[in-house]
Protein backbone atom coordinates (compact mmCIF):
# COMPACT_ATOMS: atom_id res chain seq x y z
CA UNK A 1 0.00 0.00 0.00
CA UNK A 2 1.35 3.39 -1.02
CA UNK A 3 1.73 5.84 1.90
CA UNK A 4 -0.73 8.74 1.95
CA UNK A 5 0.11 12.11 3.51
CA UNK A 6 -2.73 13.81 5.39
CA UNK A 7 -2.73 17.46 6.42
CA UNK A 8 -3.94 18.44 9.88
CA UNK A 9 -4.04 21.82 11.60
CA UNK A 10 -1.71 22.36 14.57
CA UNK A 11 -2.96 24.83 17.20
CA UNK A 12 -0.25 26.37 19.39
CA UNK A 13 -1.92 28.42 22.14
CA UNK A 14 1.36 29.72 23.57
CA UNK A 15 2.25 31.48 20.30
CA UNK A 16 -1.41 31.90 19.22
CA UNK A 17 -0.85 30.25 15.83
CA UNK A 18 -2.46 27.65 13.57
CA UNK A 19 -0.40 25.93 10.90
CA UNK A 20 -0.32 22.77 8.80
CA UNK A 21 1.25 19.50 9.92
CA UNK A 22 1.42 16.19 8.10
CA UNK A 23 0.76 12.59 9.10
CA UNK A 24 1.77 9.74 6.79
CA UNK A 25 -0.32 6.56 6.80
CA UNK A 26 0.59 3.70 7.27
CA UNK A 27 4.16 4.79 8.22
CA UNK A 28 6.42 7.80 7.67
CA UNK A 29 10.01 7.79 6.35
CA UNK A 30 11.22 6.74 9.81
CA UNK A 31 8.75 3.82 9.96
CA UNK A 32 6.65 5.59 12.63
CA UNK A 33 2.98 4.70 12.65
CA UNK A 34 0.41 7.56 12.62
CA UNK A 35 -0.22 7.60 16.39
CA UNK A 36 3.53 7.79 17.04
CA UNK A 37 3.73 10.68 14.57
CA UNK A 38 0.85 12.42 16.40
CA UNK A 39 2.56 11.99 19.79
CA UNK A 40 5.81 13.40 18.39
CA UNK A 41 4.13 16.42 16.78
CA UNK A 42 2.24 17.18 19.99
CA UNK A 43 5.05 16.31 22.37
CA UNK A 44 2.47 14.07 24.05
CA UNK A 45 2.89 11.00 26.21
CA UNK A 46 -0.72 9.90 25.75
CA UNK A 47 -3.24 10.97 23.13
CA UNK A 48 -6.75 12.20 23.84
CA UNK A 49 -9.42 13.47 21.48
CA UNK A 50 -12.09 16.09 21.79
CA UNK A 51 -14.93 15.65 19.29
CA UNK A 52 -16.37 18.88 17.96
CA UNK A 53 -18.59 19.85 15.05
CA UNK A 54 -16.97 22.30 12.64
CA UNK A 55 -18.51 23.34 9.34
CA UNK A 56 -21.30 20.78 9.70
CA UNK A 57 -18.94 17.82 10.16
CA UNK A 58 -17.48 16.12 13.21
CA UNK A 59 -13.77 16.82 13.75
CA UNK A 60 -11.27 15.30 16.14
CA UNK A 61 -9.02 17.57 18.19
CA UNK A 62 -6.02 15.45 19.24
CA UNK A 63 -4.22 16.71 22.36
CA UNK A 64 -2.22 15.65 25.41
CA UNK A 65 -4.33 16.04 28.53
CA UNK A 66 -1.76 14.42 30.79
CA UNK A 67 1.15 16.78 30.34
CA UNK A 68 -0.19 20.33 30.33
CA UNK A 69 2.48 21.80 32.64
CA UNK A 70 4.37 23.65 29.86
CA UNK A 71 1.10 25.27 28.81
CA UNK A 72 -0.18 26.60 32.11
CA UNK A 73 0.57 30.01 30.64
CA UNK A 74 -1.74 29.54 27.63
CA UNK A 75 -4.84 27.65 26.57
CA UNK A 76 -7.40 27.73 23.82
CA UNK A 77 -11.04 27.08 23.09
CA UNK A 78 -12.78 26.21 19.81
CA UNK A 79 -16.30 27.63 19.64
CA UNK A 80 -17.77 26.79 23.06
CA UNK A 81 -15.67 23.66 23.67
CA UNK A 82 -13.80 22.87 26.85
CA UNK A 83 -10.53 24.72 27.35
CA UNK A 84 -7.38 22.85 26.30
CA UNK A 85 -3.92 23.71 27.62
CA UNK A 86 -1.61 21.97 25.16
CA UNK A 87 -0.79 21.82 21.49
CA UNK A 88 -3.58 20.22 19.46
CA UNK A 89 -4.00 18.82 15.95
CA UNK A 90 -7.36 18.97 14.20
CA UNK A 91 -8.51 16.33 11.69
CA UNK A 92 -11.98 15.58 10.33
CA UNK A 93 -13.61 12.35 11.50
CA UNK A 94 -13.82 9.74 8.73
CA UNK A 95 -17.07 8.39 10.28
CA UNK A 96 -15.67 4.86 10.35
CA UNK A 97 -15.03 2.62 13.30
CA UNK A 98 -11.84 0.73 14.08
CA UNK A 99 -13.20 -2.44 12.45
CA UNK A 100 -13.51 -0.86 8.98
CA UNK A 101 -10.55 -1.96 6.88
CA UNK A 102 -10.06 1.50 5.38
CA UNK A 103 -10.59 3.50 8.61
CA UNK A 104 -7.99 6.13 9.37
CA UNK A 105 -6.30 5.80 12.77
CA UNK A 106 -6.49 9.58 13.32
CA UNK A 107 -9.06 11.05 10.89
CA UNK A 108 -8.88 12.73 7.52
CA UNK A 109 -8.03 16.23 6.35
CA UNK A 110 -10.25 18.92 7.93
CA UNK A 111 -13.21 20.04 5.89
CA UNK A 112 -12.73 23.67 6.94
CA UNK A 113 -9.80 25.96 6.18
CA UNK A 114 -7.19 27.11 8.66
CA UNK A 115 -8.62 30.63 8.40
CA UNK A 116 -12.10 29.34 9.30
CA UNK A 117 -10.66 27.39 12.25
CA UNK A 118 -8.79 30.50 13.40
CA UNK A 119 -12.07 32.46 13.47
CA UNK A 120 -13.64 29.76 15.67
CA UNK A 121 -10.65 29.53 18.03
CA UNK A 122 -9.69 31.79 20.92
CA UNK A 123 -6.27 31.65 22.56
CA UNK A 124 -6.21 32.73 26.19
CA UNK A 125 -3.05 33.93 27.88
CA UNK A 126 -2.68 35.34 31.39
CA UNK A 127 -0.42 38.37 31.78
CA UNK A 128 0.88 40.32 34.77
CA UNK A 129 0.10 44.03 34.78
CA UNK A 130 2.18 46.29 37.04
CA UNK A 131 0.17 48.32 39.56
CA UNK A 132 1.69 51.81 39.60
CA UNK A 133 1.43 54.64 42.08
CA UNK A 134 3.42 57.83 41.57
CA UNK A 135 5.77 56.14 39.06
CA UNK A 136 6.48 53.31 41.50
CA UNK A 137 5.34 49.74 41.08
CA UNK A 138 3.28 48.76 44.10
CA UNK A 139 2.22 45.30 43.00
CA UNK A 140 1.00 43.13 40.17
CA UNK A 141 -2.46 42.37 38.86
CA UNK A 142 -3.44 39.42 36.70
CA UNK A 143 -5.18 40.08 33.39
CA UNK A 144 -6.37 37.72 30.68
CA UNK A 145 -5.64 38.36 26.99
CA UNK A 146 -7.90 36.68 24.47
CA UNK A 147 -6.91 36.66 20.81
CA UNK A 148 -7.59 34.89 17.56
CA UNK A 149 -4.66 32.76 16.40
CA UNK A 150 -2.58 33.78 13.40
CA UNK A 151 -2.57 31.38 10.46
CA UNK A 152 0.95 30.37 9.38
CA UNK A 153 1.91 28.32 6.35
mmCIF file of N, CA, C and O in Angstrom, residues 4 56 134:
data_model
loop_
_atom_site.group_PDB
_atom_site.id
_atom_site.type_symbol
_atom_site.label_atom_id
_atom_site.label_comp_id
_atom_site.label_asym_id
_atom_site.label_seq_id
_atom_site.Cartn_x
_atom_site.Cartn_y
_atom_site.Cartn_z
ATOM 1 N N UNK A 4 0.048 7.537 2.244
ATOM 2 C CA UNK A 4 -0.733 8.738 1.947
ATOM 3 C C UNK A 4 -0.415 9.777 3.011
ATOM 4 O O UNK A 4 -0.364 9.471 4.200
ATOM 5 N N UNK A 56 -20.302 21.809 9.957
ATOM 6 C CA UNK A 56 -21.300 20.784 9.699
ATOM 7 C C UNK A 56 -20.772 19.359 9.700
ATOM 8 O O UNK A 56 -21.482 18.432 9.321
ATOM 9 N N UNK A 134 2.377 56.798 41.605
ATOM 10 C CA UNK A 134 3.418 57.828 41.567
ATOM 11 C C UNK A 134 4.725 57.284 40.982
ATOM 12 O O UNK A 134 5.800 57.394 41.573
#
